[in-house]
Amino acid sequence: MESSFVPQLVTSAILIVVMVHVILGGCAYAILAERKISAWIQDRVGPNRVGPKGLLQPIADGLKFFLKEDYTPRNVEKLLFTLAPAFAVIPALIAFAAIPWGGTLELSSLPFGLAEWLGVEDQTVQIVGANINVGVIYMLAVGAMGVYGIALGGWASNNKYTFLGGMRASAQMISYEIPMGVAILAVILLSGTLDLTTIVTTQRESGWFILQLPVAAVLYYICRLAECNRAPFDLAEAEQELVGGYHTEYSSMRFALFFLGEYAHMITGAALFAVLFLGGWSLNPLPFGPDLPTEGGLLLILLQVAVVLAKAGLIVCFDMVVRWSVPRFRFDQLMRLSWEGLIPISLVVLLATSIMVFMGWHQYTWVASLATIAIVYAISPILGRESNPNPRIPMIGSRFSPMSDHERPVAASEQLAFAESVGDDR
Amino acid sequence: MTASTPISLALALDVYLPVGIVVAMAILFAVFNLIATKLLGPSRSGQTKGITYESGMNPVGTARKRFNVRFYILAMTFLVFDVEIIFLYPWAVGYSQLTPRSPEATLFLGRIMFFLAASVVAYLYAWRKGVFRWE
C-alpha cells in the first residue's frame, strides 16, 4: 500500500480545483461575516437586504466591483500599478496547496467498485493539494510573498498615503516574520518533520500542540494577524491616518483583489494554525481518549476535511472579533512589540523546547512553556523601561491636566454653554 | 543519519506538478479579473480626476522621496535573523530525531546554541543602539 503517481496527481488536481473555489467563496462570505460580526458587536443589524438575511450580499458586491470604473490616475507607474493587485492575490491563492485537508485515503474504500474498475485498489492517496514533504517551508515562503503586492501597489501609486502604507506593511511583515518562524520551529522540534500531514498524525498521539506549546501558539496567532495586516495590526491601511493606505488610488476589481488576497491569506493562515496547533482533523485535544478512527472510507475523509475547515472558520471568526474589540497599535508600539517583545520571547521558547527535546521529555513541553512565561516575567523588570512610550502631556483644561477637576478654572462662557446644552434655562 | 534517497523525476512531478496547477489557476484568476474589470467598467477621464488623491488638497511634490533610514536598518536586522531561521529548520528536523541525552545530541544542541548566541549578540547590540525605537 504505497502512494503512487497517477492517482495522487488526479486527487491533487481535483482537490486544488475544489479548494480554490472553496477559498474564493470563503473569502466572499468572510467579508459578509466580517460585516455581520462587526454589526453584532456594535449593536447594529448589518447587511440584510440582498437575499435572505443578506446572504447574497457578496454576489452583489462582486458584480458591483466588476461594473465600477477601473481608473488609473495620471501620475502612477502604469505597469506596476496594474500588476500589484495580481501580485497581492496570487501568493495568497497558491499558499493553500500544501495544507493537508483530510489525511490518507485508501482507494480500495471508494464506493461502486470504482477502485477495481480503475485498477488502483491497493493504493493510497494523500488528501492534499501538493504532497510536499517540506510543506511548512512552502507555506512560509509563499505566505511572505504577499507583501510584494502591497509594497509595489503603494509605491506605484505615487501618493504619500499609499507610499507610507506600503512602507509600513513591509516593515511590519519583516518584523513579524521572525517570531512566526521561530514559533513554528518549536512545533517542528516536537514533531521532527517538515511534512504537515505527519505533524497532524503526531498530534493525534501527543495531544494538540496548543496544549504542549501554548506560548508558541499565541506567538504564531499574533504574527498571523500581523502578516495578514489585520487589526490591531492594520497600520498599512489605517483609515484615520492614511485614508485607505496602500489601496487609496485603487478602484473596482483591482481594489477588490487586494481584499481577496487579504482574506485568502487569513483563511490559509487559519488552516495552517489548525494544522500546526489544533491537531488538524483530530477531535480530541488530549493524548489519550477517543478520537476519529484512523481508517475509514470516503465519508471519514469528508468528515476530516469538514473538521479542518470548521476549525479554520472558527479561527477566522475569532480574528474578526479581535478586529472589532482591540484598538489599533501606534507604529512605534507595533515595532517594539515585535522586536522587543515577541522576538526575545520566541527565542526563549525555542531554547526551552530544544532543552526539553534534548532531555527526551516531549510530552512535558507545556512545563517549558510555563517556565518561559516565568522567565519573561522575571527578566522584564531587569531590562528596564527608560522612557514612557505613552507620555501624558500636562495641559490646563485637558484630561491630563496637572490640576484636579474641582480646582480647574472654568470659563464663564463654558458654564453658559453647558447650561444651554442640557436645556437648563431656569 | 540516514543516507538521502535520490529523488526520481516521477516523484518530483507528483509533488510539484500540482503546485504548477495552483500557480496557473491563481495567475489566470488574477489576469481574468484585471482584464474583465477593465472591459466591463465605464471609462471617463478628466484633468482633475487624474491627479493624485491627497484628501482634496493639491498634491505637493512627489511621493518618490527619501524615507526614514530606520526602515533600512530594520530590514538589515531582519535579514540576519531570517537567514538564521532558514538554517534552524533543517537543524530542528535532524536534532529531534537524535537519541535524547546522547553525546551527538549534546553536540547538536551546543553548536546551534553557539550559532544562536552569535546572532543574539548582534541583536542586543542593535537593541542598545536604538534600532527598534521609533520615538
Coordinates of C-alpha atoms in Angstrom, one line a residue:
Chain A
M1 CA 0.0 0.0 0.0
E2 CA 2.1 2.9 -1.2
S3 CA 1.3 6.2 -2.6
S4 CA 1.6 6.2 -6.4
F5 CA 1.9 8.7 -9.1
V6 CA -1.2 8.9 -11.2
P7 CA -4.0 8.6 -8.5
Q8 CA -2.2 11.1 -6.3
L9 CA -1.9 13.5 -9.2
V10 CA -5.6 13.2 -10.1
T11 CA -6.6 13.6 -6.4
S12 CA -4.3 16.7 -6.1
A13 CA -5.8 18.2 -9.2
I14 CA -9.4 17.6 -8.1
L15 CA -8.6 18.9 -4.6
I16 CA -6.9 22.0 -5.9
V17 CA -9.8 22.9 -8.3
V18 CA -12.3 22.4 -5.4
M19 CA -10.3 24.2 -2.8
V20 CA -9.6 27.3 -5.0
H21 CA -13.3 27.7 -5.3
V22 CA -13.9 26.9 -1.6
I23 CA -11.3 29.6 -0.6
L24 CA -12.6 32.2 -3.1
G25 CA -16.2 31.6 -1.9
G26 CA -14.9 31.6 1.6
C27 CA -13.3 35.0 1.0
A28 CA -16.6 36.4 -0.3
Y29 CA -18.5 35.1 2.7
A30 CA -15.8 36.0 5.1
I31 CA -16.3 39.6 4.1
L32 CA -20.1 39.2 4.7
A33 CA -19.3 37.5 8.1
E34 CA -17.0 40.4 8.9
R35 CA -19.7 42.9 8.3
K36 CA -22.3 40.8 10.2
I37 CA -19.9 40.3 13.2
S38 CA -18.9 43.9 13.3
A39 CA -22.6 44.8 13.2
W40 CA -23.4 42.5 16.1
I41 CA -20.5 43.8 18.1
Q42 CA -21.6 47.4 17.5
D43 CA -25.3 46.5 18.1
R44 CA -26.4 47.1 14.5
V45 CA -28.1 44.7 12.1
G46 CA -25.6 44.6 9.3
P47 CA -26.3 43.8 5.6
N48 CA -29.8 42.2 5.4
R49 CA -31.4 43.4 2.2
V50 CA -29.9 41.3 -0.6
G51 CA -31.3 37.8 -0.4
P52 CA -32.5 36.1 2.8
K53 CA -30.6 37.6 5.8
G54 CA -28.3 39.3 3.4
L55 CA -26.8 36.1 2.2
L56 CA -26.5 37.2 -1.4
Q57 CA -24.6 40.4 -0.5
P58 CA -21.2 39.0 -1.6
I59 CA -22.5 38.3 -5.1
A60 CA -24.0 41.8 -5.3
D61 CA -20.7 43.3 -4.1
G62 CA -18.7 41.2 -6.6
L63 CA -20.9 42.3 -9.5
K64 CA -20.7 45.9 -8.5
F65 CA -16.9 45.7 -8.3
F66 CA -16.8 44.5 -11.9
L67 CA -19.1 47.2 -13.1
K68 CA -17.3 50.1 -11.5
E69 CA -14.7 52.2 -13.3
D70 CA -11.2 50.8 -13.3
Y71 CA -9.4 54.1 -13.1
T72 CA -5.7 54.7 -13.4
P73 CA -4.6 58.2 -12.2
R74 CA -2.2 60.2 -14.2
N75 CA 1.0 60.1 -12.1
V76 CA 1.2 56.4 -11.4
E77 CA 3.7 53.8 -12.6
K78 CA 1.3 52.2 -15.1
L79 CA 2.7 48.7 -15.3
L80 CA 3.3 48.1 -11.6
F81 CA 0.0 49.8 -10.7
T82 CA -1.8 47.3 -12.9
L83 CA 0.2 44.3 -11.7
A84 CA 0.3 45.0 -8.0
P85 CA -3.2 43.6 -7.2
A86 CA -2.3 40.4 -9.1
F87 CA 0.9 40.2 -7.0
A88 CA -1.2 40.6 -3.9
V89 CA -3.7 37.9 -4.7
I90 CA -1.6 35.2 -6.4
P91 CA 0.6 34.3 -3.4
A92 CA -2.4 34.2 -1.2
L93 CA -4.2 31.8 -3.5
I94 CA -1.2 29.4 -4.0
A95 CA -0.3 29.2 -0.4
F96 CA -3.1 26.7 0.5
A97 CA -1.6 24.0 -1.8
A98 CA 0.4 22.4 1.0
I99 CA -2.3 22.3 3.6
P100 CA -3.4 18.7 4.3
W101 CA -7.2 18.7 4.5
G102 CA -8.1 15.2 5.3
G103 CA -5.3 12.6 5.8
T104 CA -4.8 9.5 3.7
L105 CA -7.5 7.8 1.6
E106 CA -7.3 4.1 0.7
L107 CA -8.6 3.8 -2.8
S108 CA -9.9 0.4 -2.1
S109 CA -12.6 2.0 0.1
L110 CA -14.1 4.0 -2.9
P111 CA -17.8 3.2 -3.5
F112 CA -19.3 1.4 -6.5
G113 CA -16.1 -0.7 -7.1
L114 CA -14.5 2.3 -8.6
A115 CA -11.0 1.3 -7.4
E116 CA -11.3 -2.2 -9.0
W117 CA -12.5 -0.7 -12.2
L118 CA -9.6 1.7 -12.3
G119 CA -7.2 -1.0 -11.2
V120 CA -5.9 1.0 -8.2
E121 CA -7.4 -1.0 -5.3
D122 CA -4.2 -1.4 -3.4
Q123 CA -3.0 2.2 -3.4
T124 CA -3.4 5.2 -1.1
V125 CA -3.5 8.9 -1.8
Q126 CA -3.0 11.9 0.4
I127 CA -5.8 14.5 0.6
V128 CA -3.5 17.4 0.0
G129 CA -3.1 19.8 -2.9
A130 CA 0.6 19.3 -3.3
N131 CA 2.1 16.5 -1.2
I132 CA 5.3 18.4 -0.5
N133 CA 7.5 17.0 2.3
V134 CA 8.7 20.5 3.2
G135 CA 5.1 21.9 3.5
V136 CA 5.9 24.2 6.4
I137 CA 8.7 25.9 4.4
Y138 CA 6.5 26.2 1.3
M139 CA 3.7 27.9 3.4
L140 CA 6.2 30.3 5.0
A141 CA 7.9 31.2 1.7
V142 CA 4.7 31.7 -0.3
G143 CA 2.9 33.5 2.5
A144 CA 5.6 36.1 2.9
M145 CA 5.4 36.9 -0.8
G146 CA 2.1 38.7 -0.3
V147 CA 3.8 41.8 0.9
Y148 CA 5.2 42.4 -2.6
G149 CA 1.8 43.3 -4.0
I150 CA 1.2 45.8 -1.1
A151 CA 4.6 47.4 -1.2
L152 CA 4.6 47.7 -5.1
G153 CA 1.0 49.0 -5.1
G154 CA 1.9 51.6 -2.5
W155 CA 5.0 52.6 -4.4
A156 CA 3.5 52.6 -7.9
S157 CA 0.5 54.8 -6.9
N158 CA 2.9 57.8 -6.4
N159 CA 0.8 59.0 -3.5
K160 CA 2.1 59.8 0.0
Y161 CA -0.6 57.8 1.8
T162 CA -0.1 54.7 -0.3
F163 CA 3.7 55.0 -0.1
L164 CA 3.5 55.2 3.7
G165 CA 1.1 52.3 3.8
G166 CA 3.4 50.2 1.6
M167 CA 6.4 51.0 3.8
R168 CA 4.5 50.2 6.9
A169 CA 3.3 46.9 5.5
S170 CA 6.8 45.9 4.5
A171 CA 8.4 46.8 7.9
Q172 CA 5.5 45.1 9.7
M173 CA 5.8 41.9 7.6
I174 CA 9.5 41.5 8.1
S175 CA 9.3 42.2 11.8
Y176 CA 6.6 39.6 12.5
E177 CA 8.1 37.0 10.1
I178 CA 10.9 36.2 12.7
P179 CA 8.7 35.3 15.7
M180 CA 6.4 33.4 13.4
G181 CA 9.3 31.3 12.0
V182 CA 10.6 30.6 15.5
A183 CA 7.2 29.7 16.8
I184 CA 6.8 27.1 14.0
L185 CA 10.3 25.9 14.7
A186 CA 9.1 24.8 18.2
V187 CA 6.4 22.7 16.5
I188 CA 9.0 21.1 14.2
L189 CA 11.3 20.3 17.2
L190 CA 8.4 18.4 18.8
S191 CA 7.2 16.6 15.7
G192 CA 10.6 16.1 14.0
T193 CA 9.3 16.7 10.5
L194 CA 8.5 19.5 8.0
D195 CA 5.7 17.4 6.5
L196 CA 2.3 18.9 7.5
T197 CA 0.4 15.5 7.3
T198 CA 3.0 13.9 9.7
I199 CA 2.6 16.9 12.0
V200 CA -1.1 16.2 12.3
T201 CA -0.6 12.4 12.9
T202 CA 2.0 13.3 15.5
Q203 CA -0.6 15.4 17.3
R204 CA -3.1 12.5 17.4
E205 CA -0.6 10.7 19.6
S206 CA 0.9 13.5 21.7
G207 CA -2.1 15.7 22.0
W208 CA -2.6 19.0 20.3
F209 CA 0.4 21.3 20.2
I210 CA -1.6 24.2 21.6
L211 CA -1.5 22.3 24.9
Q212 CA 2.1 21.4 24.5
L213 CA 3.3 24.8 23.2
P214 CA 0.7 27.4 24.3
V215 CA 3.2 30.3 24.1
A216 CA 4.3 29.3 20.6
A217 CA 0.6 29.1 19.6
V218 CA -0.1 32.6 20.9
L219 CA 3.0 33.9 19.2
Y220 CA 2.0 32.3 15.9
Y221 CA -1.5 33.7 16.2
I222 CA -0.3 37.2 16.8
C223 CA 2.2 37.1 14.0
R224 CA -0.5 35.7 11.7
L225 CA -2.7 38.7 12.4
A226 CA 0.2 41.0 11.7
E227 CA 1.1 39.2 8.5
C228 CA -2.4 39.5 7.1
N229 CA -2.5 43.2 8.0
R230 CA -5.4 42.5 10.3
A231 CA -6.5 44.8 13.1
P232 CA -5.0 45.6 15.6
F233 CA -2.0 45.5 13.2
D234 CA -3.7 47.1 10.2
L235 CA -1.3 50.1 10.2
A236 CA -0.9 49.7 6.4
E237 CA -4.5 50.7 5.8
A238 CA -5.1 52.8 8.9
E239 CA -8.1 54.8 7.8
Q240 CA -7.8 57.6 10.3
E241 CA -4.2 58.5 9.2
L242 CA -3.7 57.1 5.7
V243 CA -7.2 57.3 4.1
G244 CA -7.1 53.9 2.5
G245 CA -3.4 53.1 3.0
Y246 CA -1.8 51.3 0.1
H247 CA -5.1 51.0 -1.9
T248 CA -6.1 54.7 -1.8
E249 CA -5.7 55.1 -5.5
Y250 CA -7.3 51.8 -6.5
S251 CA -10.8 51.2 -7.7
S252 CA -13.1 48.4 -9.0
M253 CA -11.9 44.8 -9.1
R254 CA -8.2 45.9 -8.6
F255 CA -9.2 47.2 -5.2
A256 CA -11.2 44.0 -4.6
L257 CA -8.2 41.8 -5.4
F258 CA -6.3 43.3 -2.5
F259 CA -9.1 42.3 -0.2
L260 CA -9.4 38.9 -1.7
G261 CA -5.7 38.5 -1.1
E262 CA -6.0 39.6 2.5
Y263 CA -8.9 37.3 3.2
A264 CA -7.4 34.3 1.3
H265 CA -4.3 34.9 3.4
M266 CA -6.4 34.9 6.6
I267 CA -8.2 31.6 5.7
T268 CA -4.9 29.9 4.7
G269 CA -3.2 31.1 7.8
A270 CA -6.1 29.9 9.9
A271 CA -6.0 26.5 8.3
L272 CA -2.2 26.3 8.9
F273 CA -2.9 27.3 12.6
A274 CA -5.4 24.5 12.8
V275 CA -3.0 22.0 11.3
L276 CA 0.1 23.1 13.4
F277 CA -1.5 23.7 16.8
L278 CA -5.1 22.4 16.8
G279 CA -4.4 18.9 15.6
G280 CA -5.7 19.2 12.1
W281 CA -8.6 16.8 11.7
S282 CA -8.2 15.4 15.3
L283 CA -11.1 16.0 17.6
N284 CA -9.6 15.1 20.9
P285 CA -7.0 17.6 22.2
L286 CA -5.6 15.2 24.8
P287 CA -3.0 12.4 24.1
F288 CA -5.5 9.8 25.4
G289 CA -9.2 9.1 25.0
P290 CA -11.4 8.6 21.9
D291 CA -10.8 10.2 18.6
L292 CA -11.9 9.8 15.0
P293 CA -10.9 6.4 13.6
T294 CA -7.6 6.3 11.7
E295 CA -9.0 4.2 8.9
G296 CA -12.2 4.7 7.1
G297 CA -13.7 5.3 3.7
L298 CA -14.6 8.4 1.8
L299 CA -17.1 9.5 4.4
L300 CA -14.4 9.7 7.1
I301 CA -12.2 11.8 4.7
L302 CA -15.1 14.2 4.0
L303 CA -15.7 14.5 7.8
Q304 CA -12.0 15.2 8.4
V305 CA -12.0 17.9 5.7
A306 CA -15.1 19.4 7.3
V307 CA -13.3 19.4 10.7
V308 CA -10.2 21.2 9.3
L309 CA -12.4 23.7 7.5
A310 CA -14.6 24.3 10.7
K311 CA -11.5 24.9 12.8
A312 CA -10.2 27.4 10.2
G313 CA -13.6 29.1 10.1
L314 CA -13.8 29.4 13.8
I315 CA -10.3 31.0 13.9
V316 CA -11.3 33.4 11.1
C317 CA -14.4 34.4 13.1
F318 CA -12.2 34.9 16.2
D319 CA -9.9 37.2 14.1
M320 CA -13.0 39.3 13.3
V321 CA -14.0 39.5 16.9
V322 CA -10.4 40.6 17.7
R323 CA -10.6 43.2 15.0
W324 CA -13.7 44.8 16.4
S325 CA -12.6 44.6 20.0
V326 CA -8.9 45.7 20.2
P327 CA -7.8 49.2 19.2
R328 CA -5.1 49.7 16.6
F329 CA -1.4 49.9 17.7
R330 CA 0.7 53.0 17.1
F331 CA 3.6 52.3 14.7
D332 CA 6.3 52.6 17.3
Q333 CA 4.3 50.3 19.6
L334 CA 3.9 47.8 16.7
M335 CA 7.7 47.7 16.1
R336 CA 8.5 47.5 19.8
L337 CA 6.0 44.7 20.3
S338 CA 7.7 42.6 17.7
W339 CA 11.4 43.4 18.2
E340 CA 11.5 44.0 22.0
G341 CA 8.7 41.6 22.9
L342 CA 7.8 38.7 20.6
I343 CA 11.3 38.0 19.2
P344 CA 13.0 37.6 22.7
I345 CA 10.1 35.5 23.9
S346 CA 10.2 33.3 20.8
L347 CA 13.9 32.7 21.3
V348 CA 13.3 31.7 24.9
V349 CA 10.5 29.3 23.6
L350 CA 13.0 27.8 21.1
L351 CA 15.6 27.4 23.8
A352 CA 13.2 25.8 26.3
T353 CA 11.7 23.5 23.7
S354 CA 15.1 22.3 22.4
I355 CA 16.2 21.6 26.0
M356 CA 13.0 19.6 26.6
V357 CA 13.7 17.6 23.4
F358 CA 17.3 17.1 24.5
M359 CA 16.1 15.6 27.7
G360 CA 13.6 13.5 25.9
W361 CA 10.6 15.0 27.8
H362 CA 8.5 15.6 24.7
Q363 CA 5.2 15.1 26.5
Y364 CA 6.0 17.6 29.2
T365 CA 6.8 20.6 26.9
W366 CA 4.0 22.5 28.5
V367 CA 6.2 22.8 31.6
A368 CA 8.8 24.5 29.4
S369 CA 6.1 26.9 28.2
L370 CA 5.2 27.8 31.8
A371 CA 8.9 28.2 32.5
T372 CA 9.1 30.6 29.5
I373 CA 6.3 32.7 31.0
A374 CA 8.1 32.7 34.4
I375 CA 11.4 33.7 32.7
V376 CA 9.8 36.5 30.8
Y377 CA 8.2 37.9 33.9
A378 CA 11.5 37.6 35.8
I379 CA 13.6 39.3 33.2
S380 CA 11.3 42.1 32.0
P381 CA 11.8 44.3 35.1
I382 CA 15.6 44.0 34.7
L383 CA 15.6 45.2 31.2
G384 CA 14.0 48.5 32.4
R385 CA 11.9 50.9 30.5
E386 CA 13.9 54.1 30.3
S387 CA 11.1 56.2 28.9
N388 CA 7.3 56.0 29.0
P389 CA 6.1 55.2 25.5
N390 CA 2.8 57.0 26.1
P391 CA 3.8 60.3 27.7
R392 CA 0.9 62.3 29.0
I393 CA 1.2 65.9 28.2
P394 CA 0.1 68.1 31.1
M395 CA -2.2 70.8 29.7
I396 CA -4.5 73.0 31.5
G397 CA -8.1 72.0 30.7
S398 CA -7.3 68.7 29.1
R399 CA -8.0 65.4 30.8
F400 CA -4.3 65.1 31.6
S401 CA -4.4 68.4 33.4
P402 CA -1.9 68.7 36.3
M403 CA -4.7 70.2 38.4
S404 CA -7.6 68.2 39.7
D405 CA -11.1 68.7 38.4
H406 CA -12.5 70.8 41.2
E407 CA -9.7 73.4 41.0
R408 CA -9.8 73.5 37.3
P409 CA -10.6 77.1 36.2
V410 CA -13.9 77.1 34.2
A411 CA -14.6 80.0 31.9
A412 CA -18.0 81.7 32.4
S413 CA -18.8 81.1 28.7
E414 CA -18.1 77.4 29.2
Q415 CA -20.6 77.3 32.1
L416 CA -23.2 79.0 30.0
A417 CA -22.6 76.7 27.1
F418 CA -23.1 73.7 29.4
A419 CA -26.3 75.0 30.8
E420 CA -27.6 75.6 27.3
S421 CA -26.6 72.1 26.1
V422 CA -28.6 70.4 28.9
G423 CA -31.5 72.6 28.3
D424 CA -31.2 74.3 31.7
D425 CA -33.0 77.6 31.1
R426 CA -34.3 78.3 34.6
Chain B
M1 CA 21.7 9.7 9.9
T2 CA 20.1 8.0 7.0
A3 CA 21.5 8.5 3.5
S4 CA 19.4 10.8 1.4
T5 CA 17.3 9.0 -1.1
P6 CA 17.6 10.1 -4.7
I7 CA 14.5 12.0 -5.9
S8 CA 13.1 10.4 -9.0
L9 CA 11.6 12.6 -11.8
A10 CA 8.2 10.9 -11.2
L11 CA 8.2 11.8 -7.5
A12 CA 9.1 15.4 -8.3
L13 CA 6.3 15.7 -10.8
D14 CA 3.9 14.0 -8.5
V15 CA 4.7 16.7 -5.9
Y16 CA 5.4 19.8 -7.8
L17 CA 3.0 19.5 -10.8
P18 CA 0.0 20.4 -8.5
V19 CA 1.9 23.5 -7.4
G20 CA 2.2 24.4 -11.1
I21 CA -1.6 23.9 -11.4
V22 CA -2.3 26.1 -8.5
V23 CA 0.1 28.8 -9.8
A24 CA -1.6 28.7 -13.2
M25 CA -5.0 28.9 -11.7
A26 CA -4.1 31.8 -9.5
I27 CA -2.5 33.7 -12.4
L28 CA -5.5 33.0 -14.6
F29 CA -7.8 34.3 -11.9
A30 CA -5.9 37.5 -11.3
V31 CA -5.4 38.2 -15.0
F32 CA -9.1 37.5 -15.8
N33 CA -10.2 39.8 -13.1
L34 CA -7.9 42.6 -14.2
I35 CA -9.0 42.4 -17.8
A36 CA -12.7 41.8 -17.1
T37 CA -13.0 44.8 -14.8
K38 CA -11.2 47.0 -17.4
L39 CA -13.6 45.9 -20.1
L40 CA -16.8 45.9 -18.1
G41 CA -16.5 49.2 -16.2
P42 CA -17.1 52.6 -17.7
S43 CA -14.1 54.8 -18.6
R44 CA -14.1 58.6 -18.3
S45 CA -11.1 60.7 -17.6
G46 CA -10.6 64.3 -16.7
Q47 CA -8.0 66.8 -15.8
T48 CA -8.9 67.0 -12.2
K49 CA -9.8 63.3 -11.9
G50 CA -6.3 62.2 -12.8
I51 CA -4.5 64.0 -10.0
T52 CA -3.2 62.1 -7.0
Y53 CA -5.7 61.9 -4.2
E54 CA -4.4 63.7 -1.1
S55 CA -7.7 64.4 0.7
G56 CA -8.7 67.1 -1.7
M57 CA -5.5 69.2 -1.4
N58 CA -3.4 69.9 -4.4
P59 CA -0.5 67.4 -4.2
V60 CA 2.8 68.8 -3.1
G61 CA 5.7 67.2 -4.8
T62 CA 6.1 63.6 -5.5
A63 CA 5.9 60.6 -3.2
R64 CA 9.2 59.2 -4.5
K65 CA 11.3 60.7 -1.8
R66 CA 13.8 59.6 0.7
F67 CA 12.3 57.7 3.5
N68 CA 13.3 57.1 7.1
V69 CA 16.6 55.2 7.4
R70 CA 15.2 53.1 10.3
F71 CA 13.2 51.0 7.8
Y72 CA 16.5 50.2 6.1
I73 CA 18.3 49.3 9.3
L74 CA 15.4 47.2 10.4
A75 CA 15.5 45.3 7.1
M76 CA 19.2 44.6 7.6
T77 CA 18.5 43.2 11.1
F78 CA 15.7 41.1 9.6
L79 CA 18.0 39.6 7.0
V80 CA 20.4 38.4 9.7
F81 CA 17.5 36.7 11.6
D82 CA 15.8 35.3 8.6
V83 CA 18.9 33.6 7.2
E84 CA 19.5 32.2 10.7
I85 CA 16.0 30.7 10.9
I86 CA 16.4 29.1 7.5
F87 CA 19.4 27.3 8.9
L88 CA 17.4 26.3 12.0
Y89 CA 14.7 24.4 10.1
P90 CA 16.9 21.5 8.9
W91 CA 18.7 21.5 12.2
A92 CA 15.4 21.1 14.0
V93 CA 14.4 18.1 11.9
G94 CA 17.8 16.4 12.4
Y95 CA 18.1 17.2 16.1
S96 CA 14.6 16.0 17.0
Q97 CA 15.4 12.5 15.6
L98 CA 18.5 12.0 17.7
T99 CA 18.5 9.9 20.8
P100 CA 17.8 12.2 23.8
R101 CA 20.8 12.9 26.0
S102 CA 23.2 11.2 23.7
P103 CA 26.7 12.8 23.1
E104 CA 25.6 13.5 19.5
A105 CA 22.5 15.4 20.7
T106 CA 24.7 17.4 23.1
L107 CA 26.9 18.3 20.1
F108 CA 23.9 19.4 18.0
L109 CA 22.5 21.5 20.8
G110 CA 25.8 23.1 21.7
R111 CA 26.6 24.1 18.1
I112 CA 23.2 25.6 17.5
M113 CA 23.3 27.5 20.8
F114 CA 26.6 29.0 19.8
F115 CA 25.2 29.9 16.4
L116 CA 22.1 31.5 18.1
A117 CA 24.3 33.3 20.7
A118 CA 26.3 34.9 17.9
S119 CA 23.3 36.5 16.3
V120 CA 21.7 37.3 19.7
V121 CA 24.8 39.4 20.4
A122 CA 24.2 41.3 17.2
Y123 CA 20.5 41.7 18.1
L124 CA 21.3 43.0 21.5
Y125 CA 23.8 45.5 20.0
A126 CA 21.1 46.7 17.6
W127 CA 18.7 47.0 20.5
R128 CA 21.1 49.1 22.6
K129 CA 21.8 51.2 19.6
G130 CA 18.1 52.0 19.4
V131 CA 17.3 50.4 16.1
F132 CA 13.9 49.3 17.4
R133 CA 12.9 52.6 18.9
W134 CA 10.6 54.8 16.8
E135 CA 10.0 57.8 19.0

